[in-house]
Coordinates of C-alpha atoms in Angstrom, one line a residue:
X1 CA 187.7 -19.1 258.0
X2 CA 188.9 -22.6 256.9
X3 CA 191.0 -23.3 254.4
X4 CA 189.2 -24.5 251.4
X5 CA 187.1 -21.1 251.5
X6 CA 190.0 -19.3 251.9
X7 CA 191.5 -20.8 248.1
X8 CA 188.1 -20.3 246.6
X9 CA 186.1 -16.8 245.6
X10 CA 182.5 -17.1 244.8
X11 CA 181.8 -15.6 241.3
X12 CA 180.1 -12.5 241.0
X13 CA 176.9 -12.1 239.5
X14 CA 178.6 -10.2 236.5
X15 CA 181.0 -12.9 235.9
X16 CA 178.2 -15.2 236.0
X17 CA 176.2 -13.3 233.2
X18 CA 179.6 -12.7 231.3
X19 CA 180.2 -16.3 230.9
X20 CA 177.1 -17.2 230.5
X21 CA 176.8 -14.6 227.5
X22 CA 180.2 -16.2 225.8
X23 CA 178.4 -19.2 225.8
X24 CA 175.2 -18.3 223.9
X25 CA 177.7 -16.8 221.7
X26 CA 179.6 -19.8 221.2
X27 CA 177.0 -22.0 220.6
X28 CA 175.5 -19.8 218.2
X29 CA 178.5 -19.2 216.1
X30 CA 178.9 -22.9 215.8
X31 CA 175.3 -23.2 214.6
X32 CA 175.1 -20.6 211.9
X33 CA 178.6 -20.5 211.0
X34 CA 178.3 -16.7 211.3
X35 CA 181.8 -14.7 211.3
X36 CA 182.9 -12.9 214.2
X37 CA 185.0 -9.6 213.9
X38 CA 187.9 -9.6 216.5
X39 CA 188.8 -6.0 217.2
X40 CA 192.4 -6.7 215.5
X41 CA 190.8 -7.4 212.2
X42 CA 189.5 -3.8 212.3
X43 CA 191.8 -1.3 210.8
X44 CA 192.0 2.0 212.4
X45 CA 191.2 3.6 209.2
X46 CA 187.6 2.0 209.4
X47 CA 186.5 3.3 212.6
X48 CA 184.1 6.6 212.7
X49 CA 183.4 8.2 215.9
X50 CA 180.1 6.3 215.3
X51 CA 181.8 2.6 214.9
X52 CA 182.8 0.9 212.3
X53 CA 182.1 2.1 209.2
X54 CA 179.9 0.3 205.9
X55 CA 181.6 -1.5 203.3
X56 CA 178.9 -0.3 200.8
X57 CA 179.9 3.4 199.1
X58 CA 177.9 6.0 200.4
X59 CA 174.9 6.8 198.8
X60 CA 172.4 10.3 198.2
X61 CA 169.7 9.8 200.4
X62 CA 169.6 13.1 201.2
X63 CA 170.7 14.5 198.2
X64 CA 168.3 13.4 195.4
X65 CA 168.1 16.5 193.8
X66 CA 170.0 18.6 191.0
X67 CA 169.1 21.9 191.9
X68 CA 170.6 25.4 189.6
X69 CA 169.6 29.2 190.1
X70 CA 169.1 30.9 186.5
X71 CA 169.1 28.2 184.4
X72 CA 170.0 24.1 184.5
X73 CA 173.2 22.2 183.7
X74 CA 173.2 21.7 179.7
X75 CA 172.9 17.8 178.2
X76 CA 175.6 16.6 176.6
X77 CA 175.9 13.7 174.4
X78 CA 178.8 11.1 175.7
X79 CA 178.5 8.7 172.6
X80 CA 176.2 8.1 169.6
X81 CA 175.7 5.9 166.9
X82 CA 172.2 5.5 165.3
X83 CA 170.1 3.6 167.6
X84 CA 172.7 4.1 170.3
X85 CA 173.5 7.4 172.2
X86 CA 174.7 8.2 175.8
X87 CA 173.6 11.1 177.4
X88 CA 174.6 12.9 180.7
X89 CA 171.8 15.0 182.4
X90 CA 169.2 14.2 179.6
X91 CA 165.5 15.4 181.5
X92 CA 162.6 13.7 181.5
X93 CA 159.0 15.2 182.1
X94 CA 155.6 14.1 181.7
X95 CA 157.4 11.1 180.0
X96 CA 159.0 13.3 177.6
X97 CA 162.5 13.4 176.9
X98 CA 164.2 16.7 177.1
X99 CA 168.1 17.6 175.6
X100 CA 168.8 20.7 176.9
X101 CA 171.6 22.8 174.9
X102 CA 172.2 26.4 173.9
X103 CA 173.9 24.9 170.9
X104 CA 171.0 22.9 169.7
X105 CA 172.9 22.1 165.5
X106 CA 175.8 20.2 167.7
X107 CA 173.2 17.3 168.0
X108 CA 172.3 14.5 165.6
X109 CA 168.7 14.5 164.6
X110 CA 165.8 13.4 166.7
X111 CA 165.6 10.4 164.4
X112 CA 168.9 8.7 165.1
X113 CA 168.1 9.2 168.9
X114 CA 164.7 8.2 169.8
X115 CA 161.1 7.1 168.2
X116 CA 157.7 6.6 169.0
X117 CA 158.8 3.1 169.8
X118 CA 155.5 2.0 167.9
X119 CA 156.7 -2.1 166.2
X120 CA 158.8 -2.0 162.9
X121 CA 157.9 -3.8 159.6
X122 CA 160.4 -6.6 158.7
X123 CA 160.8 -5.5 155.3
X124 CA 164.2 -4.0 154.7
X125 CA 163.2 -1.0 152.7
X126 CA 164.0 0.9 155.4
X127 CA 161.3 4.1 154.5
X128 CA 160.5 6.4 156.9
X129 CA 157.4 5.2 158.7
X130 CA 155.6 8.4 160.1
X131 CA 154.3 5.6 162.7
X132 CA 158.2 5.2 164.2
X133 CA 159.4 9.3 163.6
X134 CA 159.3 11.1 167.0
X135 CA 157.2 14.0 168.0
X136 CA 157.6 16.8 170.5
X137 CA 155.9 14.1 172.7
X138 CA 158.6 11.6 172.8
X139 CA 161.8 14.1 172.8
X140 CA 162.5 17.7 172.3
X141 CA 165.3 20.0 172.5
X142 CA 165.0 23.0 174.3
X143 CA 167.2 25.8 175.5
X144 CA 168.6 26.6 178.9
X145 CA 166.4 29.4 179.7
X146 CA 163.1 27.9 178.4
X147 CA 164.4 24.7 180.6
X148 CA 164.3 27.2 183.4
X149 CA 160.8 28.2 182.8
X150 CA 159.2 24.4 182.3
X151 CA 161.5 22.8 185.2
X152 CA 161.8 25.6 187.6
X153 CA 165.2 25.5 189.5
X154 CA 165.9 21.4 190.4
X155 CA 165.5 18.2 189.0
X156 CA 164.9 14.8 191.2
X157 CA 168.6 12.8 190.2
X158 CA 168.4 9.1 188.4
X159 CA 171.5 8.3 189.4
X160 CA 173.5 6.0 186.6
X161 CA 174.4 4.9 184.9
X162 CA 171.1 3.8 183.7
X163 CA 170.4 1.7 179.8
X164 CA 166.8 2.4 178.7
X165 CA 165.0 0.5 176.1
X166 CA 162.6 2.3 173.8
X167 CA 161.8 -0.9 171.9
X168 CA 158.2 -2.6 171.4
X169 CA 157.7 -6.1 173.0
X170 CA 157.8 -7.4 169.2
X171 CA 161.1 -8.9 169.3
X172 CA 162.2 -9.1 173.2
X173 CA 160.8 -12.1 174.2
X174 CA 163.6 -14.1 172.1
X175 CA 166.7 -15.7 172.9
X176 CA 168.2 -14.4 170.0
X177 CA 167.4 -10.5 169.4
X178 CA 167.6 -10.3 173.5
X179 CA 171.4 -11.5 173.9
X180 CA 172.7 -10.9 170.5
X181 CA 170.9 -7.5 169.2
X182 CA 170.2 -5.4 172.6
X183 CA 172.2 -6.8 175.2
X184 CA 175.3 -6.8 172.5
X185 CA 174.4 -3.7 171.6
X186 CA 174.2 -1.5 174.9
X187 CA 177.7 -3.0 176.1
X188 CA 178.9 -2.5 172.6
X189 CA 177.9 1.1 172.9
X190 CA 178.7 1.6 176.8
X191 CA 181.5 -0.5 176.3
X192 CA 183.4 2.2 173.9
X193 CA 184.4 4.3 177.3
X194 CA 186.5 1.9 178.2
X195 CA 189.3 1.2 175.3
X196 CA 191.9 -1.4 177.6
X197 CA 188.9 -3.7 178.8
X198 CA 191.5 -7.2 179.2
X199 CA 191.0 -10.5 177.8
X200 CA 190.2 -11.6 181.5
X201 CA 186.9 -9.1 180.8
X202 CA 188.4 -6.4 183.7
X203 CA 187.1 -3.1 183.0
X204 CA 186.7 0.4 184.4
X205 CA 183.4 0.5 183.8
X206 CA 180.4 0.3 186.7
X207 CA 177.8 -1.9 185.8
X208 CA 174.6 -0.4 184.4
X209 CA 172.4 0.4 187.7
X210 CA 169.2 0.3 185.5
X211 CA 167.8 -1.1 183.0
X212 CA 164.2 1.0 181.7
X213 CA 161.8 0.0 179.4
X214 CA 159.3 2.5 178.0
X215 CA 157.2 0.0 176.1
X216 CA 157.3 -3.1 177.2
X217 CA 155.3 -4.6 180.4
X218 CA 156.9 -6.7 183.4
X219 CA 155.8 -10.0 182.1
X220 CA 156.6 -9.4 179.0
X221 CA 160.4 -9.8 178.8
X222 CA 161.0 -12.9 179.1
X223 CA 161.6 -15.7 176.6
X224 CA 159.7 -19.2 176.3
X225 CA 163.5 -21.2 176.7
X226 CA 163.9 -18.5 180.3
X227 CA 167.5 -17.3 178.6
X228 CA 166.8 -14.2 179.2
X229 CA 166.8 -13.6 182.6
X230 CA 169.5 -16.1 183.0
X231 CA 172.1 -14.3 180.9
X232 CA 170.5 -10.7 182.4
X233 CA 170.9 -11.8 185.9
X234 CA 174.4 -14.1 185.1
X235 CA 175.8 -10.6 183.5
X236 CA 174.5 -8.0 185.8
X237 CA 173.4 -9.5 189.4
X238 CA 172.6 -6.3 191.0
X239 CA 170.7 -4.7 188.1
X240 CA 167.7 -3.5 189.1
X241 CA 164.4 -3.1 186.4
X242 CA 161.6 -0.8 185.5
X243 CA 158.9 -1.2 182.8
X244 CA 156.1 0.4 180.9
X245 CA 154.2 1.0 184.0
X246 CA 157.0 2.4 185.8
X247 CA 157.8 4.8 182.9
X248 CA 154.3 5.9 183.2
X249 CA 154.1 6.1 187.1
X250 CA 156.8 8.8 186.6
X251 CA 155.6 10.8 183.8
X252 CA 151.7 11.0 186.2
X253 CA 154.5 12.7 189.1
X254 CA 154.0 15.5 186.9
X255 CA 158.0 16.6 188.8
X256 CA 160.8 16.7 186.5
X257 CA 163.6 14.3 186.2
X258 CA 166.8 14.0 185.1
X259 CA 169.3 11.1 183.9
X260 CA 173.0 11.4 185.7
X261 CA 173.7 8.7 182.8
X262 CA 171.7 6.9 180.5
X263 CA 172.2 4.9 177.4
X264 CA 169.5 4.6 175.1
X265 CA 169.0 2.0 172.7
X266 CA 166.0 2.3 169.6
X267 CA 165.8 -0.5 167.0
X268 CA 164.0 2.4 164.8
X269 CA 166.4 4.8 165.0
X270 CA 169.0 2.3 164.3
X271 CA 167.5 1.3 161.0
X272 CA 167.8 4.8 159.5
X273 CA 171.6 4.9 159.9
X274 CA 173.6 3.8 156.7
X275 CA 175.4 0.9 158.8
X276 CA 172.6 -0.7 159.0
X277 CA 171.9 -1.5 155.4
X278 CA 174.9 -3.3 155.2
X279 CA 174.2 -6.2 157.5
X280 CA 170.5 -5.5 158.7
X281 CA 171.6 -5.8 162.5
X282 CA 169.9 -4.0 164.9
X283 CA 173.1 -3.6 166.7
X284 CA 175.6 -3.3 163.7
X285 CA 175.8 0.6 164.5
X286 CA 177.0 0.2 167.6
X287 CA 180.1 -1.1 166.4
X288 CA 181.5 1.9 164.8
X289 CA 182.4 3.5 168.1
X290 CA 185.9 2.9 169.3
X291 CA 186.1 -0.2 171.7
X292 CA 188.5 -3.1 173.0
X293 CA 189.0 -6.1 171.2
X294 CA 188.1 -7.5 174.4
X295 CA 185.1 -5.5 174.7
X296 CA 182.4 -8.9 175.3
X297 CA 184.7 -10.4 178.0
X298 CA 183.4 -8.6 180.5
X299 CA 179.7 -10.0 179.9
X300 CA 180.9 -13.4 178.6
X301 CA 183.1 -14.0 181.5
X302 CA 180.5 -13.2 184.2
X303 CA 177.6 -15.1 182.8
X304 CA 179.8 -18.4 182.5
X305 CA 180.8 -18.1 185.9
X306 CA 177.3 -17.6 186.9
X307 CA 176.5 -21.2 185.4
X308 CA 179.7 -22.6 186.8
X309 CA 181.8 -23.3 184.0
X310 CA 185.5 -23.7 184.9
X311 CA 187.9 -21.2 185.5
X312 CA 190.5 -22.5 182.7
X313 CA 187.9 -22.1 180.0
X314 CA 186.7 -18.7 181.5
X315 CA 189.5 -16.8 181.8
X316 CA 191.6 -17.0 178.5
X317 CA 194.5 -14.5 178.2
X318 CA 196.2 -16.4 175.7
X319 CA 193.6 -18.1 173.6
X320 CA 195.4 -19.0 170.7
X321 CA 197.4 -21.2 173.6
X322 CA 194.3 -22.5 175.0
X323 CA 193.6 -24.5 171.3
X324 CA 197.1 -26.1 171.9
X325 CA 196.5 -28.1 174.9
X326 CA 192.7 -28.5 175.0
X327 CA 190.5 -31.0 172.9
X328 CA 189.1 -29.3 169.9
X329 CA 185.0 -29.7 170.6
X330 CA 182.8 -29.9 167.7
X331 CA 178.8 -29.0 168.9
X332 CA 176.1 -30.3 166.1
X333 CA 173.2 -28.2 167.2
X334 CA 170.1 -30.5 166.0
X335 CA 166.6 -29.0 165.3
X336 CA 165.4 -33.0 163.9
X337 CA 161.9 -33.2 166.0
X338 CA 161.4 -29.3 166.1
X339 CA 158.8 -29.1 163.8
X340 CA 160.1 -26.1 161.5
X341 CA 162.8 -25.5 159.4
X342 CA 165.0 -29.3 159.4
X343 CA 167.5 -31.0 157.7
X344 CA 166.4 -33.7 155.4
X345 CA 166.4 -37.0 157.8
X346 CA 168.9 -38.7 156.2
X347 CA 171.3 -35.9 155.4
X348 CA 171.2 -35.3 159.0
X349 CA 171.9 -38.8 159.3
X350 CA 174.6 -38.7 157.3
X351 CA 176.3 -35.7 158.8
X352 CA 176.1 -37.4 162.2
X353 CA 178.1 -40.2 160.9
X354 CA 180.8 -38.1 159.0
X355 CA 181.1 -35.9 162.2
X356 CA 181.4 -39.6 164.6
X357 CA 184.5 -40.3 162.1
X358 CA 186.1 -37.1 162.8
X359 CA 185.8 -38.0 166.1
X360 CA 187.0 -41.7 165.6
X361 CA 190.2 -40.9 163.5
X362 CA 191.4 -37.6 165.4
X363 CA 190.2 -37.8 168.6
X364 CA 188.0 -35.1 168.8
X365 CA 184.6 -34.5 170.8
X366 CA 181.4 -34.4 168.9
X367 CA 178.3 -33.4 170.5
X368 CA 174.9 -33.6 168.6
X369 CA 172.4 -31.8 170.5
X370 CA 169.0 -30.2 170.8
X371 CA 169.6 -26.8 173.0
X372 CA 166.0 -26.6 174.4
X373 CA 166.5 -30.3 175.7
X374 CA 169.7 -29.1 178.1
X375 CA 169.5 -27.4 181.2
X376 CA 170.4 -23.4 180.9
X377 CA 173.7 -23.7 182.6
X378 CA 174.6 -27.0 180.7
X379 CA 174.0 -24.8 176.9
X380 CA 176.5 -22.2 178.0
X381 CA 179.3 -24.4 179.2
X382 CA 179.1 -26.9 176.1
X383 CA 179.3 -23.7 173.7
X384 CA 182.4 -22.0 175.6
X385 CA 183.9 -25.2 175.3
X386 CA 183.1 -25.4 171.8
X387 CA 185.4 -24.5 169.0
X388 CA 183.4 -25.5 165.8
X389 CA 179.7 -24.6 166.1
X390 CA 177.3 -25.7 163.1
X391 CA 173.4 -26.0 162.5
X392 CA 170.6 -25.1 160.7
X393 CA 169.5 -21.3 160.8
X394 CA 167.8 -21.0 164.3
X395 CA 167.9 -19.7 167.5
X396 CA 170.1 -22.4 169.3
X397 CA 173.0 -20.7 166.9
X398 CA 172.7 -17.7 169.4
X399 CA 175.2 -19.5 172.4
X400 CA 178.0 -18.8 169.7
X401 CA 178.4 -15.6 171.9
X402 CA 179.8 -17.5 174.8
X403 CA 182.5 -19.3 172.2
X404 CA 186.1 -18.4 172.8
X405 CA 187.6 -16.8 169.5
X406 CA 190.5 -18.4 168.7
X407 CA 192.6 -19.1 165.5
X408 CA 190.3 -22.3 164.6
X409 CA 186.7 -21.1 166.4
X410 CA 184.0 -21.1 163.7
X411 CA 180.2 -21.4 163.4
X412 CA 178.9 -23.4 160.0
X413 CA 175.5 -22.5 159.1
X414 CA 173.5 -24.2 157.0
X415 CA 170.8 -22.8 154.6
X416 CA 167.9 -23.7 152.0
X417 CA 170.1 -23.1 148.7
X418 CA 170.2 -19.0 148.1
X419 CA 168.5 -18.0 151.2
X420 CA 170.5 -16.1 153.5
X421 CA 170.3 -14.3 156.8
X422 CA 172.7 -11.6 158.4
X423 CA 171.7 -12.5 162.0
X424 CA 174.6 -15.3 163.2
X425 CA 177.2 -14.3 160.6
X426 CA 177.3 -10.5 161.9
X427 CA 177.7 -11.9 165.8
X428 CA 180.5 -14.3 164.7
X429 CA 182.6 -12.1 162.9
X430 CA 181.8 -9.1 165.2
X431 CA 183.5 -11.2 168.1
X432 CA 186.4 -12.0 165.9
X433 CA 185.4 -15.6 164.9
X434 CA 185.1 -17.4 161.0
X435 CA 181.3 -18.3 159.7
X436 CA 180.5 -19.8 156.9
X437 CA 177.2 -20.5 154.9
X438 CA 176.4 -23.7 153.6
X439 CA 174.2 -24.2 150.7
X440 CA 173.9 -28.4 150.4
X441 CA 177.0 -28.9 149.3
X442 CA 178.2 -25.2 148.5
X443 CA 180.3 -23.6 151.0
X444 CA 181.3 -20.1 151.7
X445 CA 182.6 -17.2 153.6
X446 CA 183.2 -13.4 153.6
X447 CA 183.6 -11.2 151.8
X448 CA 181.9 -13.7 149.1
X449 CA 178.9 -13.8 151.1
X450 CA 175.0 -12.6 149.4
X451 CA 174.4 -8.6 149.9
X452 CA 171.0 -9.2 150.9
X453 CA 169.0 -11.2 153.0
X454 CA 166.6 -14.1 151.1
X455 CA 164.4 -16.1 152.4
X456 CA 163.5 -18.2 149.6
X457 CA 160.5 -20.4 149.7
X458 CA 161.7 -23.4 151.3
X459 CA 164.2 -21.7 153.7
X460 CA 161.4 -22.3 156.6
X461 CA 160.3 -25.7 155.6
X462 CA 161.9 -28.9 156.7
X463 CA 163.5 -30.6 153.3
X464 CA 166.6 -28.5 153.8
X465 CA 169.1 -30.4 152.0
X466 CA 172.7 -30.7 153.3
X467 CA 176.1 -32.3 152.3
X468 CA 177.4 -34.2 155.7
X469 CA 181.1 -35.0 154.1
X470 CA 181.4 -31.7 152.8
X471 CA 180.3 -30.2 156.6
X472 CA 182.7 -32.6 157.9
X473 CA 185.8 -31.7 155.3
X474 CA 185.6 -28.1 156.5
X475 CA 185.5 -29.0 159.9
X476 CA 188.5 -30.9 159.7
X477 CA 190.5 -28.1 157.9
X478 CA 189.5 -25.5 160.3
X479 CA 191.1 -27.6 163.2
X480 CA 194.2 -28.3 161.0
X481 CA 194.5 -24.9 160.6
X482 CA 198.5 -24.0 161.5
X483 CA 198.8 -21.7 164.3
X484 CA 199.6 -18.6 162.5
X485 CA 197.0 -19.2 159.9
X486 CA 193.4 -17.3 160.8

């Protein structure tokens, strides 16, 4: 044997197919950027005979099933307002809802709980339409033992926890009664579990798995601006959906079901309790459970991330500190052009003007916009940015929700002279901000505020007359507000 044969070893076919394998693998990698798990970045507490165990929390597959032997676990009610109640293992059969409870008196009626979910009338007068009142068809309480005898001995889980909607179509599809009267009312209500929710919007709480509707089809959610979805999906990625059809899929099972969690929200029964005669807002009862100040963080926060507004302006644990070092923003929301309820031409002229000498002499931003012209993402980030919001009475008012209250925040909206509606005042000062109403060249605030709605003939039309120096005056004092002041 020479001697260069003797220095060299001819590879083996398995170290042939070895390297050969780490070189697929390289170039691979470097294609698709994909991550590769070393064995040290597995932690011994992560390995299972079987491997390496899932990141994702185990889940019932094979346990889908609440099963008893003489009679079933007893419902119990976790919250309630009128038009908002939470209920652990609440049934469901045939489409009908069942409470079951040996103490049946413990429970508010039927009628703060649930309706036929048939459409409401818009007159305030708030009489009992025999239309809305449920039936033994929609909900019933029973007894343990008669539970027993209509469910037999289990019950196929809904895990939670789950928010179901027993709401007509009538007022969904609108930017407005969407964000501002359901969504703000199911995290109002689900929202009181969890008392120390931070300014930063942390919280306990799991997001809603669910979200059911019992009358209201697949297409049918959605808004003609596509909000809705936006500020859904931005606020709850992994929620998943059912609909009318899917309510009625299960009821034709004809097999009993039964709700780990579920939150259910009914404009009718809401508009029997007392609360809501004092502000007409669907979710206005919602807000007498016990809650965080910081309770619309949560949702705020996650839906202005998810249209990629900066951090700084997203997370705000010292707001009133925020004001100090960030230009004050004043956002003119426009409805010139829309066709229906508008500002006189040259009173909105005017105001323009007074608002571009506000921003001449101190500096500040003015924006003068029409929402429906800006992108989705664009609408949220210019109203968290925003600290005085004004326009006409209208559904571009509805992005005051993603304002951050501070000393000086505060939406001006203006009216026909003595008509009045509940709608953006209620949102503003249920998130802790100032509103006033502005009649021409009236202005005014709570608690001097009318007691009941008006809509006065001309409050639709588009001669709405308005005051631009007066707007412009309170502006200015609200920004010059000292610190302390509120």
């Amino acid at each position: 044997m020479n001697s260069s044969s003797s220095s060299r070893s001819v590879p083996t076919r398995r170290e042939l197919l070895l390297v050969v394998g780490l070189l697929v693998l390289v170039i691979f990698v470097s294609r698709n950027d994909a991550i590769v798990f070393s064995p040290e970045s597995v932690k011994f507490d992560d390995v299972r005979e079987t491997g390496v165990r899932t990141r994702f929390p185990e889940t019932p597959l094979r346990d889908p099933w609440l099963t008893w032997g003489e009679i079933p676990p007893e419902t119990t009610v976790v919250a309630h307002a009128p038009g908002w109640t939470m209920f652990d293992q609440l049934y469901v059969l045939n489409g009908t809802l069942y409470i079951v409870s040996s103490t049946r008196s413990t429970f508010p009626e039927l009628r703060f709980m649930y309706s036929t979910g048939a459409e409401v009338q818009i007159d305030p007068d708030l009489e009992q339409d025999a239309k809305r009142l449920p039936t033994d068809k929609e909900i019933r309480i029973i007894s343990p033992i008669e539970a027993r005898r209509i469910f037999g001995t289990s019950a196929t889980r809904i895990d939670g926890p789950n928010w179901l909607v027993n709401d007509p179509k009538q007022y969904i599809t609108h930017y407005y009664h969407w964000t501002a009267e359901i969504l703000f009312g199911l995290w109002r209500a689900y929202s009181s579990l969890d008392p120390h929710i931070t300014p930063d919007g942390v919280t306990s709480l799991p997001p809603p798995r669910r979200l059911l509707f019992t009358h209201v089809g697949c297409s049918e959610w959605r808004d003609y601006a596509s909000m809705n979805e936006w500020v859904l999906r931005g606020a709850f990625p992994s929620i998943s959906m059912e609909f009318s059809n899917d309510w009625a899929d299960r009821a034709k099972l004809g097999r009993p079901f039964v709700f780990d969690r579920v939150l259910i929200a009914d404009r009718s029964a809401a508009r029997l309790g007392g609360i809501y005669g004092s502000s007409w807002r669907y979710s206005s009862g919602a807000f007498t459970l016990p809650g965080s100040p910081n309770w619309w963080f949560s949702v705020r926060n996650n839906v202005l991330e998810f249209s990629g507004l900066a951090k700084e302006w997203v997370l705000a644990p010292d707001p009133g500190a925020i004001a100090t070092r960030q230009k004050f923003v004043i956002t003119y929301i426009s409805r010139q052009g829309w066709g229906r309820r508008m500002l006189r031409e040259k009173d909105h002229e005017e105001l323009v003007r007074q608002l571009m000498h506000l921003k001449d002499r101190y500096g500040y931003e003015v924006n003068v916009v029409n929402m429906d012209k800006l992108p989705r993402a664009e609408q949220l980030q210019l109203a968290a940015r925003t600290t005085i919001m004004m326009g006409l009475h209208g559904n571009g008012l509805t992005s005051l929700v993603w304002m951050r209250p501070t000393p000086r925040s505060t939406v001006i909206e203006f009216f026909y002279p003595q008509g009045w509606a509940w709608d953006y005042q209620h949102i503003t000062r249920t998130l802790g901000m100032v509103h006033y109403g502005v009649w021409n060249n009236t202005t005014f605030t709570s608690p001097d505020v009318p007691e009941r709605q008006n809509f006065v003939d001309g409050f639709q039309g588009n001669d709405i007359p308005v005051d631009g120096v007066v707007v412009a005056d309170l502006a200015r004092q609200r920004l010059q507000l000292d610190q302390t002041d509120k």
